[in-house]
Coordinates of C-alpha atoms in Angstrom, one line a residue:
X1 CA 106.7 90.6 90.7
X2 CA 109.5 92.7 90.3
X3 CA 111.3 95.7 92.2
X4 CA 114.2 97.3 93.9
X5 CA 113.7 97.6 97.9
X6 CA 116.0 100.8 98.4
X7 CA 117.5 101.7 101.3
X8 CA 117.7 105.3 102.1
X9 CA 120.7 107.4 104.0
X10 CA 117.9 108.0 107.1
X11 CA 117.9 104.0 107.3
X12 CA 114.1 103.7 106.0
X13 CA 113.1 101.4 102.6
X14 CA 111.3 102.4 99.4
X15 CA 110.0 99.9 96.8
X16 CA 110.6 100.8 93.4
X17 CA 108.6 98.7 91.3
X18 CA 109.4 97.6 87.7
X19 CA 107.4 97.2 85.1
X20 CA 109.4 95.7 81.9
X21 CA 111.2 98.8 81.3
X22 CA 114.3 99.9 81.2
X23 CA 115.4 102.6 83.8
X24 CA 118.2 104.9 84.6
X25 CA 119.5 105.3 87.8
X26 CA 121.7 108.5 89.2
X27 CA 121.7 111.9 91.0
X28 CA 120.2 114.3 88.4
X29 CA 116.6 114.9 88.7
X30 CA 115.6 113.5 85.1
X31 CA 116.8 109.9 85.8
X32 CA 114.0 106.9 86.2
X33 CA 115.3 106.9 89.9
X34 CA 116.9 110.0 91.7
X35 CA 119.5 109.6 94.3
X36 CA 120.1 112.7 94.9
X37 CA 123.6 112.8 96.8
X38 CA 127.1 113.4 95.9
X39 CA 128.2 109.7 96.4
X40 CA 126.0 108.8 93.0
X41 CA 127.6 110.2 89.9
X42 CA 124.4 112.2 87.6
X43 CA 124.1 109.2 85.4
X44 CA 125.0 106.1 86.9
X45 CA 123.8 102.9 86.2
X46 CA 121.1 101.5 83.8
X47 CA 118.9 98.7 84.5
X48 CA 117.6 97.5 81.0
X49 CA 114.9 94.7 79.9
X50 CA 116.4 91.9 78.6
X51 CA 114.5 88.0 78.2
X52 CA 112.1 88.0 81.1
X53 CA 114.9 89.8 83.6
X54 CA 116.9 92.3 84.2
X55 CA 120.8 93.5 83.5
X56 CA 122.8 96.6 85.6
X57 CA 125.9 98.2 84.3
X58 CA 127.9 100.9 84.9
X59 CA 127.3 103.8 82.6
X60 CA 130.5 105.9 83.7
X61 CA 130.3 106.2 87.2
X62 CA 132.8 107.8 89.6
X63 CA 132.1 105.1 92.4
X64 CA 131.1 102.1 90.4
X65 CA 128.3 99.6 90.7
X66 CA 128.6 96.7 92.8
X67 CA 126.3 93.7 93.0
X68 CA 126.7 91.3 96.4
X69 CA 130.3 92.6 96.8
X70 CA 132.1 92.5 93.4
X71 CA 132.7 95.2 91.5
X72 CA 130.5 95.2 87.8
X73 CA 132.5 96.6 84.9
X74 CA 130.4 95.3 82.8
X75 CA 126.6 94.6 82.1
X76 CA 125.5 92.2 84.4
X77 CA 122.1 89.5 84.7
X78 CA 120.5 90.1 87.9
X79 CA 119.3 87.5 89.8
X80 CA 116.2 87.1 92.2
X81 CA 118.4 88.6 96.7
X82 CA 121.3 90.0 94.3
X83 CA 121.9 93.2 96.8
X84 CA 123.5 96.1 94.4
X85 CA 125.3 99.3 95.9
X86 CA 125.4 102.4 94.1
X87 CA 127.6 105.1 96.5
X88 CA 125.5 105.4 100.1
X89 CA 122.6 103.5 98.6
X90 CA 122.2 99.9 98.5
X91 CA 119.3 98.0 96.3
X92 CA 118.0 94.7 96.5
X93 CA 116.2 92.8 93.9
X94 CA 113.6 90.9 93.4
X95 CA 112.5 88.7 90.8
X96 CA 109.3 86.8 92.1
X97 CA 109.3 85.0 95.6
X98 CA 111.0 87.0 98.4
X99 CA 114.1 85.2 99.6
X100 CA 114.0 84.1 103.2
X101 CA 116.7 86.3 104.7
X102 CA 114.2 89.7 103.6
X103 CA 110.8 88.9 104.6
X104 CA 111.6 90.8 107.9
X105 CA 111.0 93.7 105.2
X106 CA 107.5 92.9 104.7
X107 CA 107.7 94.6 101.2
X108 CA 104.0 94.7 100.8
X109 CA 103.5 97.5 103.1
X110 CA 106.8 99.5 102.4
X111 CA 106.3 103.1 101.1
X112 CA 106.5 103.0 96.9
X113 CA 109.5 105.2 95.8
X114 CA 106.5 107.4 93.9
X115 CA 103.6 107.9 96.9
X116 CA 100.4 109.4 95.2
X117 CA 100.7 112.7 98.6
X118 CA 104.3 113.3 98.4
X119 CA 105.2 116.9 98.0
X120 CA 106.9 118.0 95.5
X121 CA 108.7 121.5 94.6
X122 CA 107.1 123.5 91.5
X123 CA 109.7 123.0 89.5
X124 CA 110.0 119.2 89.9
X125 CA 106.9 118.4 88.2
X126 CA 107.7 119.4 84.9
X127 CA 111.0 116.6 84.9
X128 CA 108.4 114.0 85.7
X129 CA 108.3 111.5 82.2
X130 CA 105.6 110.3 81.2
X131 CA 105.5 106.7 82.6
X132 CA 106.1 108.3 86.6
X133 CA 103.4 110.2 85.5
X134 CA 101.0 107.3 84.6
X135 CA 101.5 105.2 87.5
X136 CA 100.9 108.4 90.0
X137 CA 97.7 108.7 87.9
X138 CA 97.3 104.7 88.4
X139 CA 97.9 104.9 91.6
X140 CA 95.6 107.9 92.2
X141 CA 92.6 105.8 90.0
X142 CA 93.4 103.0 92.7
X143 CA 93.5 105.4 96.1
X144 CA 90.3 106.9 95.4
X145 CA 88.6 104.1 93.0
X146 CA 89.3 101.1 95.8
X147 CA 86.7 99.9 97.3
X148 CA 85.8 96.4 99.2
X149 CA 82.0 94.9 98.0
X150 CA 80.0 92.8 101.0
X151 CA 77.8 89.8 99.7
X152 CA 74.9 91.7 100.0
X153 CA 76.3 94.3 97.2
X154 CA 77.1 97.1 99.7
X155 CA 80.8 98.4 99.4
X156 CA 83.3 100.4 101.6
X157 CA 85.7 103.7 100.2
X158 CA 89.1 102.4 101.4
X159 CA 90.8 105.7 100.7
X160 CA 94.5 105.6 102.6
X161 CA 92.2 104.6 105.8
X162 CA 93.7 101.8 107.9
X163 CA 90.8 98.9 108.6
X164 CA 90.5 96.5 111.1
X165 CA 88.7 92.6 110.0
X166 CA 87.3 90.5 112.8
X167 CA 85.0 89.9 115.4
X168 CA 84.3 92.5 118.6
X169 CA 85.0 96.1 117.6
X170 CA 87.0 95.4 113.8
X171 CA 85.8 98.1 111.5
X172 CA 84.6 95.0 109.1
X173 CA 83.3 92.5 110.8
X174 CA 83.6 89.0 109.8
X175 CA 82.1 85.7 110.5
X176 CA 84.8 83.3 113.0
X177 CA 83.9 80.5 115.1
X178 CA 87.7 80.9 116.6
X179 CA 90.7 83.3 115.9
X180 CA 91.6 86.9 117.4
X181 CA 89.3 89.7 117.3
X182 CA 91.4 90.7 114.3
X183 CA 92.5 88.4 111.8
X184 CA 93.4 91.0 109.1
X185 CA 94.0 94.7 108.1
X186 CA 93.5 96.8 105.0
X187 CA 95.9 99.2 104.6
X188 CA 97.7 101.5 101.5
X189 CA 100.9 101.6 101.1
X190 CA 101.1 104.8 98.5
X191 CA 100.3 102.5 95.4
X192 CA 98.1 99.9 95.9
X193 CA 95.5 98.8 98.7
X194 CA 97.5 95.5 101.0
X195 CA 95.7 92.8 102.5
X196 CA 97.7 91.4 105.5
X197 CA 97.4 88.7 107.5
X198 CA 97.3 88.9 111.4
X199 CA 96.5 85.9 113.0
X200 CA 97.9 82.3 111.5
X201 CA 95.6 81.0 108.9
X202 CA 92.1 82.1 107.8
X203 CA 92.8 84.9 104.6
X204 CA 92.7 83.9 101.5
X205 CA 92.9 86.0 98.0
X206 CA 91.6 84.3 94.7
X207 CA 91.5 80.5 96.9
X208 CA 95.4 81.0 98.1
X209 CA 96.2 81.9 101.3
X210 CA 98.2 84.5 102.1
X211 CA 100.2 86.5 104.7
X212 CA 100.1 89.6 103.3
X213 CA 98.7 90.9 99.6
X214 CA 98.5 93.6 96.9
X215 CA 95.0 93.9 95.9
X216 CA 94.1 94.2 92.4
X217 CA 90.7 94.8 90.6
X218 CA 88.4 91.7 90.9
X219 CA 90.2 90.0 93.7
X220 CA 88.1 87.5 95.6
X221 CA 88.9 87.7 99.3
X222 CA 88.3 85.3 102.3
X223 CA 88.3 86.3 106.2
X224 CA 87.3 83.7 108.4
X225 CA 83.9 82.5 106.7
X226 CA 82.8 85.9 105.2
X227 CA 83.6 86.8 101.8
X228 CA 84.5 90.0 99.9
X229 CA 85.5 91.0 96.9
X230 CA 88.1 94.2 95.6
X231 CA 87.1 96.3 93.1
X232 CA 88.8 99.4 91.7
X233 CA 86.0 101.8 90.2
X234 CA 87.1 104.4 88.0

């Protein structure tokens, strides 16, 4: 797993996810990521693919790039917490397991920078390049396509719905000899379908417990002692 948590001017977080590839970063419209305000120059930075990670530098901006304090003039490695400012804006990254001090994020169920539903202005679409395009599309396939299969073959349309798991009064009941009424929820976060935790042991995805999940085609999930699996159907 790897992304940018970005925090906005209005305080709230976006996840920008990455997917191997490079991607520019600045205030005109056509870059990877738009931040759109005065403090970010029109081209920026540049995150670029390099040996399993990622580097950032400075591509001839007015207020520089700064990663956990210090100044960048040149192209730096990234490392898994490094918290990167760019003007107003400040970025963390992450590069597999969430470090301790931002799990109070709860990145799961943050907003993805591209949320299949958000408006957009005529005119924007046709600056959209090709791979935004293909994950709206994927996330679209994965909005409408999710769905969650019961043992006896039956299945549930997740849609951007918000569903309880438990005993009494839980939209999907499951089988519990103890526990709260609800141990889990199913919930979409604008790109994928999240599996989150809610009471302190008893969910499990593919055998490994979890607090909270992504859920990808196939996955084999665990509530209590009733069993599900996630499938994407296109």
């Amino acid at each position: 797993m790897q992304l940018l948590i970005v925090q906005m001017l209005d305080g709230q977080h976006r996840v920008f996810d990455l997917y191997g590839e490079d991607v520019t970063i600045g205030r005109e419209r056509q870059r990877d990521m738009q931040l759109a305000h005065a403090s970010v120059s029109r081209e920026h930075a540049r995150l670029v693919w390099r040996s399993g990670g990622y580097t950032i530098s400075d591509v001839g901006s007015n207020n520089g790039v700064y990663v956990n304090g210090e100044q960048t003039q040149e192209t730096r490695a990234l490392s898994n917490g490094d918290v990167i400012r760019l003007g107003h804006f400040e970025l963390i990254y992450i590069d597999g397991e969430v470090p301790k001090r931002f799990r109070r994020l709860d990145i799961h169920n943050i907003p993805r920078w591209f949320a299949v539903g958000t408006e957009m202005h005529d005119d924007s679409t046709a600056q959209l390049s090709t791979k935004v395009m293909k994950r709206l599309l994927d996330a679209r396939v994965h909005l409408e396509g999710g769905v969650l299969v019961f043992d006896d073959g039956s299945h549930m349309d997740l849609e951007d719905g918000v569903w309880t798991m438990g005993r009494s009064g839980a939209d999907i009941p499951v089988k519990m000899l103890f526990g709260p009424d609800r141990q889990a929820t199913v919930t979409w976060n604008g790109r994928n379908h999240v599996l989150t935790r809610l009471g302190r042991r008893g969910v499990s995805v593919n055998g490994q417990s979890v607090q909270a999940c992504t859920l990808e085609d196939g996955d084999r999930i665990t509530v209590g002692r009733s069993r599900f699996k996630y499938e994407v159907r296109k």
